[in-house]
Tab-separated table of C-alpha atoms in Angstrom:
chain	number	residue	atom	x	y	z
A	23	MET	CA	3.738	60.260	32.506
A	24	ARG	CA	3.455	57.200	34.698
A	25	ASP	CA	2.266	53.816	33.468
A	26	PRO	CA	-1.056	53.009	35.211
A	27	GLY	CA	-0.064	49.311	35.327
A	28	LEU	CA	-2.947	48.014	33.250
A	29	ASN	CA	-2.144	44.661	31.727
A	30	THR	CA	-3.970	43.211	28.770
A	31	ARG	CA	-3.785	39.538	27.952
A	32	THR	CA	-4.231	38.559	24.322
A	33	VAL	CA	-4.931	34.944	23.430
A	34	TYR	CA	-4.393	33.589	19.959
A	35	ALA	CA	-7.105	31.032	19.127
A	36	PRO	CA	-6.922	29.951	15.481
A	37	GLU	CA	-9.273	27.546	13.831
A	38	LEU	CA	-7.443	24.221	13.875
A	39	GLU	CA	-7.840	21.789	11.049
A	40	PRO	CA	-8.742	18.219	12.152
A	41	ASP	CA	-5.736	16.791	10.268
A	42	GLU	CA	-3.471	19.095	12.199
A	43	LEU	CA	-4.486	17.417	15.452
A	44	THR	CA	-4.037	13.865	14.185
A	45	PRO	CA	-0.543	12.418	14.362
A	46	PRO	CA	0.690	10.889	11.130
A	47	ALA	CA	0.509	7.131	10.874
A	48	PRO	CA	3.734	5.162	10.591
A	49	GLY	CA	4.374	4.363	6.992
A	50	ASP	CA	7.629	2.492	6.424
A	51	ALA	CA	9.626	-0.511	7.629
A	52	LEU	CA	11.496	1.533	10.234
A	53	SER	CA	8.403	3.083	11.772
A	54	ASP	CA	6.212	-0.029	11.786
A	55	PRO	CA	8.339	-3.145	11.185
A	56	SER	CA	7.083	-6.697	10.988
A	57	VAL	CA	8.878	-9.651	12.544
A	58	GLU	CA	9.984	-10.663	9.044
A	59	ASP	CA	11.611	-7.221	8.618
A	60	LEU	CA	13.629	-7.738	11.809
A	61	LEU	CA	14.477	-11.399	11.207
A	62	PRO	CA	17.637	-10.944	9.056
A	63	GLY	CA	19.197	-8.706	11.696
A	64	GLY	CA	18.208	-11.110	14.456
A	65	LEU	CA	19.692	-14.092	12.639
A	66	ALA	CA	22.889	-12.129	12.023
A	67	MET	CA	23.397	-11.904	15.798
A	68	LEU	CA	23.654	-15.696	16.106
A	69	PRO	CA	27.040	-17.410	16.067
A	70	ARG	CA	28.347	-18.748	12.761
A	71	GLY	CA	29.298	-22.312	11.967
A	72	ALA	CA	27.975	-25.744	11.083
A	73	ALA	CA	26.501	-26.236	14.584
A	74	TRP	CA	24.323	-23.180	14.029
A	75	GLY	CA	23.220	-24.115	10.504
A	76	THR	CA	25.535	-21.658	8.741
A	77	PRO	CA	28.419	-23.713	7.329
A	78	ASP	CA	31.023	-21.967	5.175
A	79	GLY	CA	29.613	-18.482	5.848
A	80	VAL	CA	26.212	-19.235	4.296
A	81	ALA	CA	23.375	-17.052	5.571
A	82	ALA	CA	21.086	-18.674	8.107
A	83	SER	CA	17.890	-20.114	6.661
A	84	THR	CA	14.616	-18.490	7.635
A	85	THR	CA	12.840	-21.869	7.687
A	86	THR	CA	14.770	-23.484	10.550
A	87	THR	CA	13.585	-24.018	14.105
A	88	LEU	CA	16.209	-21.522	15.240
A	89	ALA	CA	14.698	-18.908	12.913
A	90	GLY	CA	11.291	-19.665	14.457
A	91	LEU	CA	12.754	-19.106	17.925
A	92	MET	CA	14.292	-15.844	16.717
A	93	ARG	CA	10.868	-14.743	15.396
A	94	THR	CA	9.431	-15.341	18.865
A	95	LEU	CA	12.238	-13.357	20.502
A	96	LEU	CA	11.859	-10.485	18.021
A	97	SER	CA	8.072	-10.126	18.224
A	98	PRO	CA	8.078	-7.680	21.187
A	99	TYR	CA	10.550	-5.494	19.312
A	100	THR	CA	8.003	-4.714	16.605
A	101	ASN	CA	5.907	-2.851	19.196
A	102	LEU	CA	9.023	-1.223	20.618
A	103	TYR	CA	10.073	0.097	17.201
A	104	THR	CA	6.572	1.432	16.547
A	105	ARG	CA	6.399	3.173	19.953
A	106	LEU	CA	9.893	4.647	19.653
A	107	PHE	CA	9.190	5.978	16.185
A	108	ALA	CA	5.905	7.476	17.414
A	109	LEU	CA	7.815	9.300	20.146
A	110	THR	CA	9.812	11.156	17.507
A	111	TYR	CA	6.563	12.915	16.619
A	112	GLU	CA	6.234	14.059	20.228
A	113	ALA	CA	8.846	16.724	19.531
A	114	ARG	CA	6.152	18.872	17.885
A	115	ALA	CA	3.063	20.111	19.658
A	116	THR	CA	0.833	19.422	16.661
A	117	THR	CA	1.562	15.686	16.681
A	118	LEU	CA	1.924	14.800	20.339
A	119	VAL	CA	-0.053	11.988	21.915
A	120	ASP	CA	1.692	10.362	24.879
A	121	SER	CA	3.487	13.372	26.346
A	122	LEU	CA	0.523	15.764	26.501
A	123	THR	CA	0.645	16.106	30.290
A	124	ASP	CA	4.384	16.902	30.163
A	125	TRP	CA	3.812	19.588	27.540
A	126	GLU	CA	0.902	21.019	29.533
A	127	ARG	CA	3.056	21.222	32.642
A	128	ASP	CA	5.872	22.938	30.709
A	129	PHE	CA	3.494	25.529	29.241
A	130	GLY	CA	1.449	26.101	32.405
A	131	LEU	CA	-1.796	24.528	31.196
A	132	PRO	CA	-4.608	24.344	32.009
A	133	ASP	CA	-4.811	27.959	33.028
A	134	ALA	CA	-7.683	30.217	34.009
A	135	CYS	CA	-7.626	32.020	30.662
A	136	SER	CA	-7.978	28.921	28.507
A	137	ALA	CA	-11.166	28.844	26.504
A	138	PHE	CA	-10.860	25.132	25.775
A	139	GLY	CA	-12.478	22.197	27.568
A	140	ASP	CA	-11.147	19.021	29.150
A	141	SER	CA	-11.392	16.536	26.286
A	142	LEU	CA	-8.181	15.258	24.726
A	143	SER	CA	-8.678	17.129	21.468
A	144	GLU	CA	-9.536	20.359	23.301
A	145	ARG	CA	-6.479	20.014	25.541
A	146	ARG	CA	-4.275	19.501	22.479
A	147	ALA	CA	-5.859	22.507	20.767
A	148	ALA	CA	-5.207	24.645	23.856
A	149	LEU	CA	-1.581	23.530	23.915
A	150	ILE	CA	-1.085	24.233	20.200
A	151	THR	CA	-2.602	27.664	20.697
A	152	LYS	CA	-0.275	28.364	23.624
A	153	VAL	CA	2.795	27.172	21.700
A	154	ARG	CA	1.922	29.329	18.707
């Protein structure tokens, strides 16, 4: 018997929990560092010696003017660390934020069969449904 060529499309649309659509907040010194967390590493990059305030291999003081300058230089890196750590969550569809349009393009969304709307949460729910 010949196949009549009828195609049926089945869409999986589970009820998504609100927590499932919210990316986890950074929670440690590597995911959301302060300038004071980065300061020891920044001071370690400076040359050693009496001219730099580190005679006889003593660690640089965090109260010097040079340490204040290093705090200023390190301040943009706190945002960089936070953003880079947040991007590690983009590897899963349930926690993505910034790469939603890339994921949608890869999975062919929005499509004509999607029952979701155009808001951010609805777009994420449609993507999660498609991935599952």
